[in-house]
PDB file of C-alpha atoms in Angstrom:
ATOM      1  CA  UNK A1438     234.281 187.957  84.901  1.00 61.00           C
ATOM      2  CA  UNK A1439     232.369 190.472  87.075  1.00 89.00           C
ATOM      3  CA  UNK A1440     229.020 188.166  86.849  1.00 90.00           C
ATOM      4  CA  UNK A1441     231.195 185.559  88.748  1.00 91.00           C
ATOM      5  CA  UNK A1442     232.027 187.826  91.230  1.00 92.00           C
ATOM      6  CA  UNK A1443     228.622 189.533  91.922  1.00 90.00           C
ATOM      7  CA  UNK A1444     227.764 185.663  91.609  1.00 89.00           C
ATOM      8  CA  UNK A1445     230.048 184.783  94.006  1.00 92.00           C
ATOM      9  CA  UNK A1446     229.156 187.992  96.480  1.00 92.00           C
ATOM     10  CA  UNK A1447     226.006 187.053  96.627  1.00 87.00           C
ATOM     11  CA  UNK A1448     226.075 183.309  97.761  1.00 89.00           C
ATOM     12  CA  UNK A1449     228.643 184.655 100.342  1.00 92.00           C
ATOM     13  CA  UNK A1450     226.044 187.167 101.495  1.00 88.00           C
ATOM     14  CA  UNK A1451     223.408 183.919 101.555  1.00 87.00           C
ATOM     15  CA  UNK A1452     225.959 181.988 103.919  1.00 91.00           C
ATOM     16  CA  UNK A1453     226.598 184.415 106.436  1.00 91.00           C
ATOM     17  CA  UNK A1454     222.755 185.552 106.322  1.00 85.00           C
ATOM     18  CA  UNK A1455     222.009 181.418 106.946  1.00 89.00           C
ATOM     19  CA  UNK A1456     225.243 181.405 109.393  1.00 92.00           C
ATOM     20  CA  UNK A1457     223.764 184.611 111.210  1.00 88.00           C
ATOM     21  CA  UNK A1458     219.906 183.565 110.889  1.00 88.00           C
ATOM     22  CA  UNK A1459     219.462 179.467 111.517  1.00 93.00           C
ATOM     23  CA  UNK A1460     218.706 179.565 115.505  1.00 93.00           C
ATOM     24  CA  UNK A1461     217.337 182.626 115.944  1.00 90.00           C
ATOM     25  CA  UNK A1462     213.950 182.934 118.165  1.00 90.00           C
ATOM     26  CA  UNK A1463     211.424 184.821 115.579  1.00 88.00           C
ATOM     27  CA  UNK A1464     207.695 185.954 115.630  1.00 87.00           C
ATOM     28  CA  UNK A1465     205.641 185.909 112.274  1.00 84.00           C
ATOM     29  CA  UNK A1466     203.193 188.796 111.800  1.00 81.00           C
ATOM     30  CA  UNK A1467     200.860 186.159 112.177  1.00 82.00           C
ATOM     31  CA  UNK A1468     201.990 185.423 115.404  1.00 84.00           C
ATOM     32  CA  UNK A1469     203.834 182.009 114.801  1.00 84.00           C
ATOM     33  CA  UNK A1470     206.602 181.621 117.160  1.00 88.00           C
ATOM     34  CA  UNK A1471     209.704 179.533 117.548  1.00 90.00           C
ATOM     35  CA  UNK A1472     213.481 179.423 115.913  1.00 92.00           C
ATOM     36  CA  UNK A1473     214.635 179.472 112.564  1.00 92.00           C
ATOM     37  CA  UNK A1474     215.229 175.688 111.233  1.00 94.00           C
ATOM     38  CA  UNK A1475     216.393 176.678 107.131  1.00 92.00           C
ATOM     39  CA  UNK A1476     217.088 179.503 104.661  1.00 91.00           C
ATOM     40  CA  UNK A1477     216.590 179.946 101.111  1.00 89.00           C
ATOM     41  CA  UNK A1478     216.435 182.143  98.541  1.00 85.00           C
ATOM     42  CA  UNK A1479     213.244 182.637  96.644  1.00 81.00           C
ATOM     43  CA  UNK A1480     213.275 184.652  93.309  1.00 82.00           C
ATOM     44  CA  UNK A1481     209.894 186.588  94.236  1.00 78.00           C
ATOM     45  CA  UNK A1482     210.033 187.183  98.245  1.00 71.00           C
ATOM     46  CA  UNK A1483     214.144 186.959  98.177  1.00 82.00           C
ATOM     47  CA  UNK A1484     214.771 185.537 101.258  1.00 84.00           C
ATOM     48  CA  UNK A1485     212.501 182.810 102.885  1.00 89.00           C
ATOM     49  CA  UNK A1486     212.684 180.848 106.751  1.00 90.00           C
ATOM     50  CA  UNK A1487     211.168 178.329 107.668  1.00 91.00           C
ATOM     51  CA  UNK A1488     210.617 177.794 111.788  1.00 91.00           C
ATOM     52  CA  UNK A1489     210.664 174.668 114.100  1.00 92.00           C
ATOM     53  CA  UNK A1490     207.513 173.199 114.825  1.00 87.00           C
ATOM     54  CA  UNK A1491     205.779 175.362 111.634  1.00 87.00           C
ATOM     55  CA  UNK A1492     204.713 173.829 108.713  1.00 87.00           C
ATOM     56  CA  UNK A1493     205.432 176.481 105.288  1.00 86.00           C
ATOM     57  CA  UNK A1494     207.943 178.976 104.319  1.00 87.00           C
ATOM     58  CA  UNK A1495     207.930 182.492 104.916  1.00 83.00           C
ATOM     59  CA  UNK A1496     209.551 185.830 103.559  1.00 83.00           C
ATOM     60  CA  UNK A1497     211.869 186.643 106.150  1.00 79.00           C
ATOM     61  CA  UNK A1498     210.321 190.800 105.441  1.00 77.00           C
ATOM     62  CA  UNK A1499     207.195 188.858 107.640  1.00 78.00           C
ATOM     63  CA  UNK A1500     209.620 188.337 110.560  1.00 76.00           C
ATOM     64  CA  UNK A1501     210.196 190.220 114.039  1.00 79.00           C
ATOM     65  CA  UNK A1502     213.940 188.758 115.574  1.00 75.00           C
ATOM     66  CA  UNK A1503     214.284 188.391 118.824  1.00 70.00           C
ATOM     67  CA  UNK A1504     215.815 191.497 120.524  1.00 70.00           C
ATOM     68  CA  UNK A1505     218.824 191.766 122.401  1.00 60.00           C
TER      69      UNK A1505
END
């Protein structure tokens, strides 16, 4: 029973992250720019974007948000 309930803590960590994330204005190190289109979850970089107008995927660790 715990496994199912880490399990379960972490896809609800996923959602909000995608709920909080998806939208956002970003810069890439590499100094790509634009908003985040998708989210997933990559077993070697953990979480990954992708942004609007960019072709790839990127660890979200590579990523400057836009401040407020």
């Amino acid at each position: 029973m715990p496994i199912k309930r880490r399990a379960s803590a972490i896809l609800g960590a996923f959602e909000k992250a995608q709920t909080e994330i998806v939208g956002k204005a970003v810069v890439l190190a590499d100094g790509k720019a634009g908003t985040v289109e998708n989210v997933w979850l990559d077993e070697l970089h953990g979480l990954r974007i992708s942004i609007r107008g960019h072709d790839g995927k990127w660890p979200a660790s590579t990523v400057k948000f836009e401040q407020s």
